[in-house]
XYZ file of C-alpha atoms in Angstrom:
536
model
C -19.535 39.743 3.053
C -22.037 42.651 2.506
C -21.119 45.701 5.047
C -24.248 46.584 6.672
C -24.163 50.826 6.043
C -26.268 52.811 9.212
C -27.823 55.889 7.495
C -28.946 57.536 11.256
C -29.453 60.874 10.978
C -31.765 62.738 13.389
C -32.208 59.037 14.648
C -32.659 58.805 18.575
C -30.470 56.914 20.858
C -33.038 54.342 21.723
C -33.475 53.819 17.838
C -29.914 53.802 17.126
C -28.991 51.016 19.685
C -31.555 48.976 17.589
C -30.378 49.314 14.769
C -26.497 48.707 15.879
C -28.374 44.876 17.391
C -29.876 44.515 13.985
C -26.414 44.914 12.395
C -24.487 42.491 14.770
C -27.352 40.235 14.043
C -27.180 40.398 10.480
C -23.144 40.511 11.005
C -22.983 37.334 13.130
C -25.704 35.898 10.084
C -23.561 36.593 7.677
C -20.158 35.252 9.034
C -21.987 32.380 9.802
C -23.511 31.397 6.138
C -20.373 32.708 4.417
C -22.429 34.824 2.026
C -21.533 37.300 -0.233
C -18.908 38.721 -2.277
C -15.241 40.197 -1.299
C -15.143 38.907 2.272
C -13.979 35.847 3.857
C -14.053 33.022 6.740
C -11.955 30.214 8.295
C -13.061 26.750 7.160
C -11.818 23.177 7.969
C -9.673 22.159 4.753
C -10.283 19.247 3.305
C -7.223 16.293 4.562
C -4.337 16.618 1.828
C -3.846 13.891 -0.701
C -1.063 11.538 -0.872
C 0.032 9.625 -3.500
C 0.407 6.209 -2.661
C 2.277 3.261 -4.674
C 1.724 -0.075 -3.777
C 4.364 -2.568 -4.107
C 3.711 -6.243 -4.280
C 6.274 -8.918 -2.850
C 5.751 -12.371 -0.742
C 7.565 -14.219 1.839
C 8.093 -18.089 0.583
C 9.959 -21.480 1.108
C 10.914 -23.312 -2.151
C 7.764 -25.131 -1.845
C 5.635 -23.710 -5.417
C 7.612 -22.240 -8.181
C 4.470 -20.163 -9.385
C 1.395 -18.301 -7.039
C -0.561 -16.062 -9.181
C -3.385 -13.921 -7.982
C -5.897 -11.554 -9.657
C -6.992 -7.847 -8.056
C -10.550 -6.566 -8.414
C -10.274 -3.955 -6.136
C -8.342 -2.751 -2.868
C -9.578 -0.578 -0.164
C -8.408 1.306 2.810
C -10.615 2.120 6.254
C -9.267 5.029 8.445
C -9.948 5.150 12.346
C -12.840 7.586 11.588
C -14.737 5.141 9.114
C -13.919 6.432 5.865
C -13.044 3.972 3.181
C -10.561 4.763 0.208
C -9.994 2.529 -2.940
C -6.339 2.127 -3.721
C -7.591 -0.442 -6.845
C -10.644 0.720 -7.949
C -13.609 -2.138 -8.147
C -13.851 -3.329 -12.156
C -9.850 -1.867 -12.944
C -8.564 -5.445 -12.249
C -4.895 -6.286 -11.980
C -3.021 -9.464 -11.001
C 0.228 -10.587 -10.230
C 3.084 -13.573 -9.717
C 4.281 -13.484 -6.535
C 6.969 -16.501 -7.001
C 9.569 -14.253 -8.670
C 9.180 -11.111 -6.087
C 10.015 -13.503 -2.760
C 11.805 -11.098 -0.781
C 11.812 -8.272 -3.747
C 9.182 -5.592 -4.910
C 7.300 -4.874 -7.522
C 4.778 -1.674 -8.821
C 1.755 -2.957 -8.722
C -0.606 0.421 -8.660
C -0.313 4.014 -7.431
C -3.538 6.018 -6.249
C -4.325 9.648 -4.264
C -5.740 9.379 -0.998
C -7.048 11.721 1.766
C -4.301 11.173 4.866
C -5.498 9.214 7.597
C -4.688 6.926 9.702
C -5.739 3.747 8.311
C -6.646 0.936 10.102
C -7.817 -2.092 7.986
C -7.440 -3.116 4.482
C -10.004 -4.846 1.777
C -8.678 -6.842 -1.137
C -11.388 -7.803 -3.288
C -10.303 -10.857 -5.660
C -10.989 -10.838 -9.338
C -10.958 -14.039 -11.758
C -8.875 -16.974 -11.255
C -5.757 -17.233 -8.498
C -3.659 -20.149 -7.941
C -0.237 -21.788 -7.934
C 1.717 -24.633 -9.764
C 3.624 -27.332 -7.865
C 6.127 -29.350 -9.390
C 6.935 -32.987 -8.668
C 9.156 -36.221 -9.561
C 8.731 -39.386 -9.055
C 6.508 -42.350 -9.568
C 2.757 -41.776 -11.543
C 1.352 -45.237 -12.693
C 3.977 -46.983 -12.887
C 6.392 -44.653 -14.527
C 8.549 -42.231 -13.614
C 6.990 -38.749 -14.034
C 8.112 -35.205 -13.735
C 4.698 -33.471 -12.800
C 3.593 -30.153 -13.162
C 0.152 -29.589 -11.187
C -1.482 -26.040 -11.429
C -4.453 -25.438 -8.972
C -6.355 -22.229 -9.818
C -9.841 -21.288 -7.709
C -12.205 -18.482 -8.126
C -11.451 -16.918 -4.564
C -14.008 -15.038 -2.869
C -13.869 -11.699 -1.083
C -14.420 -13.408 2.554
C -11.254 -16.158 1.780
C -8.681 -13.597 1.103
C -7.223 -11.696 4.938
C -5.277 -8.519 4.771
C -3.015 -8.073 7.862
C -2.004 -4.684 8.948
C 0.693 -5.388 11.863
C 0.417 -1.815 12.658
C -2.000 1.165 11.966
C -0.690 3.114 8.484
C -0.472 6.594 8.897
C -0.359 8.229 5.174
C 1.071 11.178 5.241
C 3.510 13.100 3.088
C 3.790 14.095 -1.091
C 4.009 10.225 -1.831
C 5.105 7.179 0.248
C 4.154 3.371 -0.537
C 3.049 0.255 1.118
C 4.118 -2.901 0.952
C 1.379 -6.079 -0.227
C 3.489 -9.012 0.738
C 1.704 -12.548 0.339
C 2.447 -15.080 3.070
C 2.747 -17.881 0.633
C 3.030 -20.744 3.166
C -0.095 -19.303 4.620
C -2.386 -18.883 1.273
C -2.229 -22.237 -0.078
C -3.129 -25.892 1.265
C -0.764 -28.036 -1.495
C -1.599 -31.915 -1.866
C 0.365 -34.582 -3.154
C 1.950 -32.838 -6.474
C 2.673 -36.736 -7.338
C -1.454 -37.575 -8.136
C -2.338 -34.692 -10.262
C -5.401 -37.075 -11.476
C -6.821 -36.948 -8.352
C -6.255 -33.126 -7.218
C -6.984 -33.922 -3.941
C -6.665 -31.645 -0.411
C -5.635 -28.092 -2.895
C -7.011 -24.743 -1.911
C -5.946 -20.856 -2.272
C -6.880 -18.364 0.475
C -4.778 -15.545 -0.193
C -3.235 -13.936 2.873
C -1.306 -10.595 2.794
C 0.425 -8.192 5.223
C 0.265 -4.934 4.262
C 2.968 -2.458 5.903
C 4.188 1.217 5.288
C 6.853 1.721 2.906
C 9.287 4.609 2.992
C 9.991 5.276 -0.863
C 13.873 7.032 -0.716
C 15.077 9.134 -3.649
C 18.192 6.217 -3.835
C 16.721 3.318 -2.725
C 19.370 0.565 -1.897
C 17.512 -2.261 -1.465
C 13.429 -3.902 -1.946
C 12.603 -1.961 1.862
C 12.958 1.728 0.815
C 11.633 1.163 -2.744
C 13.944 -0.541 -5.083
C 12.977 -2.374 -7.714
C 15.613 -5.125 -9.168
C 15.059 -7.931 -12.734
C 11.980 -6.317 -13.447
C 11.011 -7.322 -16.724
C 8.896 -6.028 -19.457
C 7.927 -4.887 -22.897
C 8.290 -1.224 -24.328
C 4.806 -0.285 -26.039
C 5.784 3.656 -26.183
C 8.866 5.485 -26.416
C 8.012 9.160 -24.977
C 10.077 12.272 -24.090
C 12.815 13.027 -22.353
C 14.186 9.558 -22.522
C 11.157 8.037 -21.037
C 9.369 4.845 -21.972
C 6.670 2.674 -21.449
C 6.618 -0.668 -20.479
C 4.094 -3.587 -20.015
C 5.229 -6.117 -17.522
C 3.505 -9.390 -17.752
C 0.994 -10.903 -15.245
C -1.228 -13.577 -15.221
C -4.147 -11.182 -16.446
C -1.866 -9.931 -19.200
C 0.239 -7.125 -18.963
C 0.419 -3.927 -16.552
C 1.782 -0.517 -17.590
C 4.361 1.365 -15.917
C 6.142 4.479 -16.833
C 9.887 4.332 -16.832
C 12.170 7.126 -16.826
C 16.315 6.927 -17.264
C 18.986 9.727 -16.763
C 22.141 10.150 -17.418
C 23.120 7.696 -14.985
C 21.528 4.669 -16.270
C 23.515 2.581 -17.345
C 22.453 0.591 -20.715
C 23.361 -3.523 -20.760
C 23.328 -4.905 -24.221
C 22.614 -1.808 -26.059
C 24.630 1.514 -26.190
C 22.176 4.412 -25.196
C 18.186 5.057 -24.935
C 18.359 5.485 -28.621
C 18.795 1.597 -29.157
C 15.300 1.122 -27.568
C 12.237 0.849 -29.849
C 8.524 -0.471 -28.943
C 8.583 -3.850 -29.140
C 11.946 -4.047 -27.278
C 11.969 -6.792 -24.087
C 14.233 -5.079 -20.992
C 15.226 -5.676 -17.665
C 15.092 -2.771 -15.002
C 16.678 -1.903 -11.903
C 15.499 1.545 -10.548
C 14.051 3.532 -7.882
C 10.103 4.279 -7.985
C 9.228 7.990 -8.126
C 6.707 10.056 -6.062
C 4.519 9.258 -9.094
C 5.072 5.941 -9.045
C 6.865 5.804 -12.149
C 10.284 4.359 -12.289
C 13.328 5.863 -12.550
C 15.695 3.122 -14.159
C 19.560 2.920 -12.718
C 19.704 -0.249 -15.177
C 18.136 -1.134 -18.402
C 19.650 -4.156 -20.358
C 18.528 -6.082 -23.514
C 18.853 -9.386 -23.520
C 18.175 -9.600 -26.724
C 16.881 -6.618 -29.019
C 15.674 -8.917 -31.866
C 13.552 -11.555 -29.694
C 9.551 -12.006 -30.435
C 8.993 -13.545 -27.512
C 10.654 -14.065 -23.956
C 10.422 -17.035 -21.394
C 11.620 -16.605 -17.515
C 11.296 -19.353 -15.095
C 13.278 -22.163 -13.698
C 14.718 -25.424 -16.043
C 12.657 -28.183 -15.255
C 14.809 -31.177 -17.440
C 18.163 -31.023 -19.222
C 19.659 -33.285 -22.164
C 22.742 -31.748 -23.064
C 22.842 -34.332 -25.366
C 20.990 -33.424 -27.831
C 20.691 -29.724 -27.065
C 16.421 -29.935 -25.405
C 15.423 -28.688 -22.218
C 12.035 -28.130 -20.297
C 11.361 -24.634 -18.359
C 8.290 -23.566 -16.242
C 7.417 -20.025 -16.898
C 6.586 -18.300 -14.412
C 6.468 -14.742 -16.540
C 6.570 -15.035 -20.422
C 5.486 -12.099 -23.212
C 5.052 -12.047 -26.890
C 2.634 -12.501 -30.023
C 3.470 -16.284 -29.780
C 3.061 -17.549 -26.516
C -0.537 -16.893 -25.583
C -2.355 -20.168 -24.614
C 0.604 -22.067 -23.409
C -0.240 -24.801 -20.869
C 0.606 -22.899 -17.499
C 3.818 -21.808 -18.704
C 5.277 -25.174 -19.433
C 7.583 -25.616 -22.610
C 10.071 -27.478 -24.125
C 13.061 -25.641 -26.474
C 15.822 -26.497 -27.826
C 19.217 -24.981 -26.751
C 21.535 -26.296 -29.336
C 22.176 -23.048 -30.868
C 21.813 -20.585 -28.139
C 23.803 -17.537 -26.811
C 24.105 -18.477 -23.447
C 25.030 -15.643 -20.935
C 24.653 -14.120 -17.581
C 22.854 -11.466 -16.658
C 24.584 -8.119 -15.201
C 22.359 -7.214 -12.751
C 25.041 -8.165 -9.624
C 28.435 -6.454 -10.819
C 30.909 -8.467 -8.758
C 31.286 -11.186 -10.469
C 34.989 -11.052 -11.319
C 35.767 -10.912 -7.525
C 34.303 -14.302 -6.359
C 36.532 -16.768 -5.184
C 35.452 -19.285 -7.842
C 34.789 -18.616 -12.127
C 31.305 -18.018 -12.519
C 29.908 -19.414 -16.153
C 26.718 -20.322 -17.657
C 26.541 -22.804 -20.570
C 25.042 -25.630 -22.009
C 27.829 -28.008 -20.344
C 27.175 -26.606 -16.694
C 23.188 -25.952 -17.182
C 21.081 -27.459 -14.426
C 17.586 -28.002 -13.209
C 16.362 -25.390 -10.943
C 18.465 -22.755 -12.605
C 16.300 -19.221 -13.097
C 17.079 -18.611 -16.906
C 15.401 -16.171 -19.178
C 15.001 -17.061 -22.889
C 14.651 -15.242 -26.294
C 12.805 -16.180 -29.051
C 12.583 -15.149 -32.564
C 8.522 -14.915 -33.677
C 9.726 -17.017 -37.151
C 10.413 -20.043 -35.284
C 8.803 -20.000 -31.529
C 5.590 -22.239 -34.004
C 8.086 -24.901 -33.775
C 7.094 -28.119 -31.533
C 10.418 -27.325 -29.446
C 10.854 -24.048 -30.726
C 15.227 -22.672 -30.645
C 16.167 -20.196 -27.969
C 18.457 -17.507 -29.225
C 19.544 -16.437 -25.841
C 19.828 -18.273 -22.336
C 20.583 -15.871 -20.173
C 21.136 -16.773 -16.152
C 19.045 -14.905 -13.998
C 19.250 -14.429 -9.842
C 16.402 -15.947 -8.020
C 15.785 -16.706 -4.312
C 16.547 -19.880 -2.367
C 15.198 -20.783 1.267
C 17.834 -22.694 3.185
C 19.180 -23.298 6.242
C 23.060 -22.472 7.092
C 25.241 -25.316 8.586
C 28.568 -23.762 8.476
C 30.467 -20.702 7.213
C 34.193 -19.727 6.457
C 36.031 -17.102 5.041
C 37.168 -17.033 1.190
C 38.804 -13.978 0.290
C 36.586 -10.748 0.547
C 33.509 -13.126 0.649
C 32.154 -15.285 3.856
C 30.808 -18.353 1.948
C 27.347 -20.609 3.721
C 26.934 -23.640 3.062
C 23.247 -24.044 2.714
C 21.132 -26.365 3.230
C 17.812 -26.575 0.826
C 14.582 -28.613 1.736
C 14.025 -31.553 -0.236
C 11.100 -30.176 -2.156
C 13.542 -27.348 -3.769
C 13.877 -28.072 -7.713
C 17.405 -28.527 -7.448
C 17.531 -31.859 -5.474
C 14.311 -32.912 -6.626
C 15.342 -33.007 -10.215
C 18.602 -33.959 -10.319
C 17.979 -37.554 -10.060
C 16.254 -36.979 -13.469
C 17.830 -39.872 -16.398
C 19.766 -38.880 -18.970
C 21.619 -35.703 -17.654
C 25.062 -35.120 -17.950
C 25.615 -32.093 -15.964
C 25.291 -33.642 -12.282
C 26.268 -32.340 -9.128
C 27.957 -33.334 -6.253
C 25.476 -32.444 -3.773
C 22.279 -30.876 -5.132
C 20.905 -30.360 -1.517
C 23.651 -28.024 -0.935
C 24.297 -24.255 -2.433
C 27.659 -22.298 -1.115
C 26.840 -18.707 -0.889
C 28.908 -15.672 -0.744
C 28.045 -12.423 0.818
C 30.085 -9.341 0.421
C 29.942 -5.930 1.158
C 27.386 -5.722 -1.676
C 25.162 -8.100 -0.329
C 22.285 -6.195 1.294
C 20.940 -7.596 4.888
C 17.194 -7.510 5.114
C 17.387 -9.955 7.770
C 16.575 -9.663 11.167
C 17.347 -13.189 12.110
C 21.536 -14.080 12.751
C 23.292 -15.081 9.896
C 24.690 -18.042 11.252
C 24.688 -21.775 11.702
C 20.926 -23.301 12.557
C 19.480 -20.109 11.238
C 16.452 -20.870 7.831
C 17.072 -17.512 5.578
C 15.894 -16.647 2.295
C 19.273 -15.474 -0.174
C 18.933 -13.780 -3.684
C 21.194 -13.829 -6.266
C 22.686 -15.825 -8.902
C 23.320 -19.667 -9.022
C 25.851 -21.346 -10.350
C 26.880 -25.091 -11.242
C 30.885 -25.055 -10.442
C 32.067 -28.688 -11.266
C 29.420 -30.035 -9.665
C 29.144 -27.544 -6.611
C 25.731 -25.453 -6.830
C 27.076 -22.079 -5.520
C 25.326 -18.063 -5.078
C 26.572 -14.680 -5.832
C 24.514 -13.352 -3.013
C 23.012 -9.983 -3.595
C 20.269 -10.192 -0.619
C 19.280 -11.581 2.268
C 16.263 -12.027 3.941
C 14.411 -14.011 6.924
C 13.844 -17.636 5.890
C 10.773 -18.900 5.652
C 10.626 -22.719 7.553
C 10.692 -26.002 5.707
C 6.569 -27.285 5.918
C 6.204 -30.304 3.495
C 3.095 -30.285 1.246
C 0.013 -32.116 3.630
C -0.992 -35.749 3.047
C -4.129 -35.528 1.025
C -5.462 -38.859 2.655
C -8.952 -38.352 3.465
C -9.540 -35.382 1.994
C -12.152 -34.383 -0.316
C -11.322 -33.764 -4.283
C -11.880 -30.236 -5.333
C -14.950 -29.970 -7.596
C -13.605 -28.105 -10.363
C -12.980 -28.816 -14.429
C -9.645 -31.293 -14.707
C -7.275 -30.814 -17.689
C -4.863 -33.395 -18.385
C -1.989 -32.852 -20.773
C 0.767 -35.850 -20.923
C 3.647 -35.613 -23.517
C 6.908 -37.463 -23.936
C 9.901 -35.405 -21.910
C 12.656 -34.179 -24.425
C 14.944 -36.711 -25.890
C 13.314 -39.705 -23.860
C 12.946 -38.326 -20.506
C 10.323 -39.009 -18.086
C 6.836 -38.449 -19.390
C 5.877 -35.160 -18.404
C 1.965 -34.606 -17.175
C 0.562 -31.231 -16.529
C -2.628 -31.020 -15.012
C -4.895 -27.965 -14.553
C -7.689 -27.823 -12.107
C -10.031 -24.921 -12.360
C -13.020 -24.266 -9.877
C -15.607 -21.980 -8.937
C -15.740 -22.810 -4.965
């Protein structure tokens, strides 16, 4: 601000009290307009930034073993009007939601203005669907089907539920995307994949603040557990970068360890290399980055890798099938919706560390090709010099936790651990396949899974942990002589038992039908997978 200078001498008094209203005039001008040099004024600051990471999860039954769907663009609306992109329009992203059912996962991280934000945009990109699987009767024969419905969803089909206004406020904080699977997908008879009949996909999310803690325990304060990915860059300070696979490709993420990590099948961060597959637990950072607490290799020579659940056994001559749900590599671009068969004859089998008390369950946990079941998560390594192969040779299994939704029907106490008996709905993989021909590893009761809970197990749920209560439990499954049981590392509120809808009556989807049929391994059950695409 310019000082206004009164040069007055010999002035009167009349013409000195006009020139002192000229100078408040020009004063109050001045302070007004903010003009000039080497003065100053109180202004309104602009709201602060926050950086915001969203996590992605869902809330499922047992019901579809895969729900995929691709991000064109998210937005935020605060009370006063103003709209924020978390995902800008054009950046696309996507993501399986099947594998995160009652976990988290990094799925973007922006800066916004604080607010108080009171709706929430998702803006679809591409193709978004799911994959049910099926046994039973198809023409005649007995058929283990594999049905993949995937629709170009539009903008208006997709709802974002905010149970509660979002305040963002803060350095950083995140928010949780969870998909309401039961909610975002009508599911027809999996047994007529010809027909394709009564399928659609209208994504439904809740979206809900998430507190991000500098030692997260657990998915609800910002965990992250058996995320898996590829290193493309090793960079300083013992940091990396990884791609984690979606149905769009592959995501980054920066990844961070200390010296607290620990490493799992390799000695120390200098074992890592680009090209190297890993596993991560770890907490994300204010920057959204992750900070891993574990990092194992599964295998540091693999090409490719495979996650999902087992599908068909033949011990007998050393074939399964797997649906993956994730799988990265040179090699396995343009697989059929993630459906394969491999043989196991040769493989390391093994169990993955993530949980750390195994030694203290009341029962010997192993993993091998004589105790190998269908519906068993397993992750699988492959060498690039032999995935070509028509049943290409895994050189790992390795046993990986996954998430059941079952209903408890009585409890007791063994040792340090209260084991459930659960109860899983009849459309769960494991006593829907196990009436498959030809396998040797049967159980007793595939409807039934015995899970322990220990003072490790974290309890998300809200709902009592008791008899006549539907909960969702994570952790690792085992076949013990015949008795499915869980190393429980989570739990969560269930999610209840709906049965897919009758598709009598209904009209066919009008989309572009694929058909593949092939002989299962070794003589099993012909296997037909059938992909229906469409635009409506």
């Amino acid at each position: 601000m310019d000082t206004v200078r009164l040069h007055a001498s010999r002035r009167s008094t009349s013409s000195l009290g006009v020139a002192f209203v000229v100078a408040a005039a020009l004063l109050a001008v001045g302070m007004a307009t903010g003009c000039g040099s080497g003065g100053s004024m109180t202004k309104v600051p602009p709201p602060a930034n926050t950086n915001v990471t969203v996590m992605v999860s869902s809330t499922a039954n047992d019901l579809l073993p895969e729900f995929d769907v691709n991000f064109q663009g998210i937005s935020l609306t605060g009370q006063s009007g103003n709209t924020v992109q978390l995902l800008s329009l054009g950046m696309g992203e996507a993501a399986e939601f099947t594998h995160i059912n009652g976990l988290a996962e990094p799925l973007v991280t922006a800066s916004i203005p604080q607010d108080v934000y009171t709706s929430a945009t998702l803006a679809p990109g591409g193709f978004s669907g799911f994959v049910c699987i099926a046994l039973g009767p198809v023409d005649g024969q007995e058929t283990l089907a594999t049905d993949s419905f995937d629709n170009v969803v539009q903008t208006s089909a997709v709802t974002v539920t905010l149970p509660s206004p979002i305040t963002v406020t803060g350095a950083s904080m995140g928010l949780s995307l969870n998909l309401q699977v039961s909610q975002s997908a009508t599911v027809g008879d999996c047994l007529t994949p010809d027909g394709f009949e009564g399928f659609s996909v209208n994504p439904a999310f809740t979206l809900t603040a998430l507190n991000l803690s500098s030692s997260p325990t657990n998915s609800a304060n910002g965990k992250v557990v058996a995320l898996d990915g590829q290193i493309t860059a090793i960079g300083t300070g013992d940091s990396f970068t990884i791609s984690i696979p979606d149905v769009a490709g592959a995501r980054p993420l920066s990844v961070n360890s200390g010296s607290t990590t620990v490493y799992q099948g390799i000695s120390n961060f200098s074992a890592l290399a680009v090209g190297t597959f890993v596993d991560l637990d770890g907490a994300i950072q204010s920057d959204g980055s992750l900070g891993a607490t574990r990092i194992a290799v599964e295998d540091s020579s693999a090409g490719d890798v495979f996650r999902g659940p087992v599908i068909e056994v033949v011990p007998s001559v050393g074939v399964l099938s797997m649906h993956g749900h994730q799988w990265q590599g040179q090699d396995v671009l343009g697989l059929a919706e993630g459906s394969m068969n491999l043989d196991f004859s040769g493989s390391i089998f093994q169990i993955s560390d993530q949980l750390t008390n195994l030694g203290g369950l009341p029962f010997v946990p192993s993993f091998s090709a004589a105790n190998m079941v269908p519906g068993q998560e397993v992750y699988a390594s492959f060498s690039s010099s032999t995935f070509v192969s028509p049943r290409p040779p895994a050189t790992t299994m390795t046993l990986m936790p996954q998430t059941i939704d079952g209903t408890v029907t009585a409890s007791s106490q063994s040792g340090n651990f209260t084991d459930y008996t659960v109860t899983l709905a009849p459309y769960d993989l494991f006593p829907m396949l196990a009436v498959q021909p030809e396998q040797t590893n049967v159980e007793n009761n595939p409807s039934q899974v015995e899970v322990y809970v220990d003072n490790h197990t974290q309890m998300l749920n809200t709902q009592g942990l008791a008899p006549g209560s539907t909960l969702r439990f994570y952790g690792l499954v085992f076949n013990d002589n015949g008795t499915l049981r869980m190393d429980c590392a989570q739990v969560n509120d269930g999610v209840a038992f709906v049965p897919p809808q009758s598709n009598s009556g209904t009209q066919a989807q009008v989309g572009q039908p694929q058909t593949i049929r092939r002989i299962g391994p070794a003589g099993l059950p012909q296997t037909i997978t059938t992909v229906t695409r469409s635009n409506n």
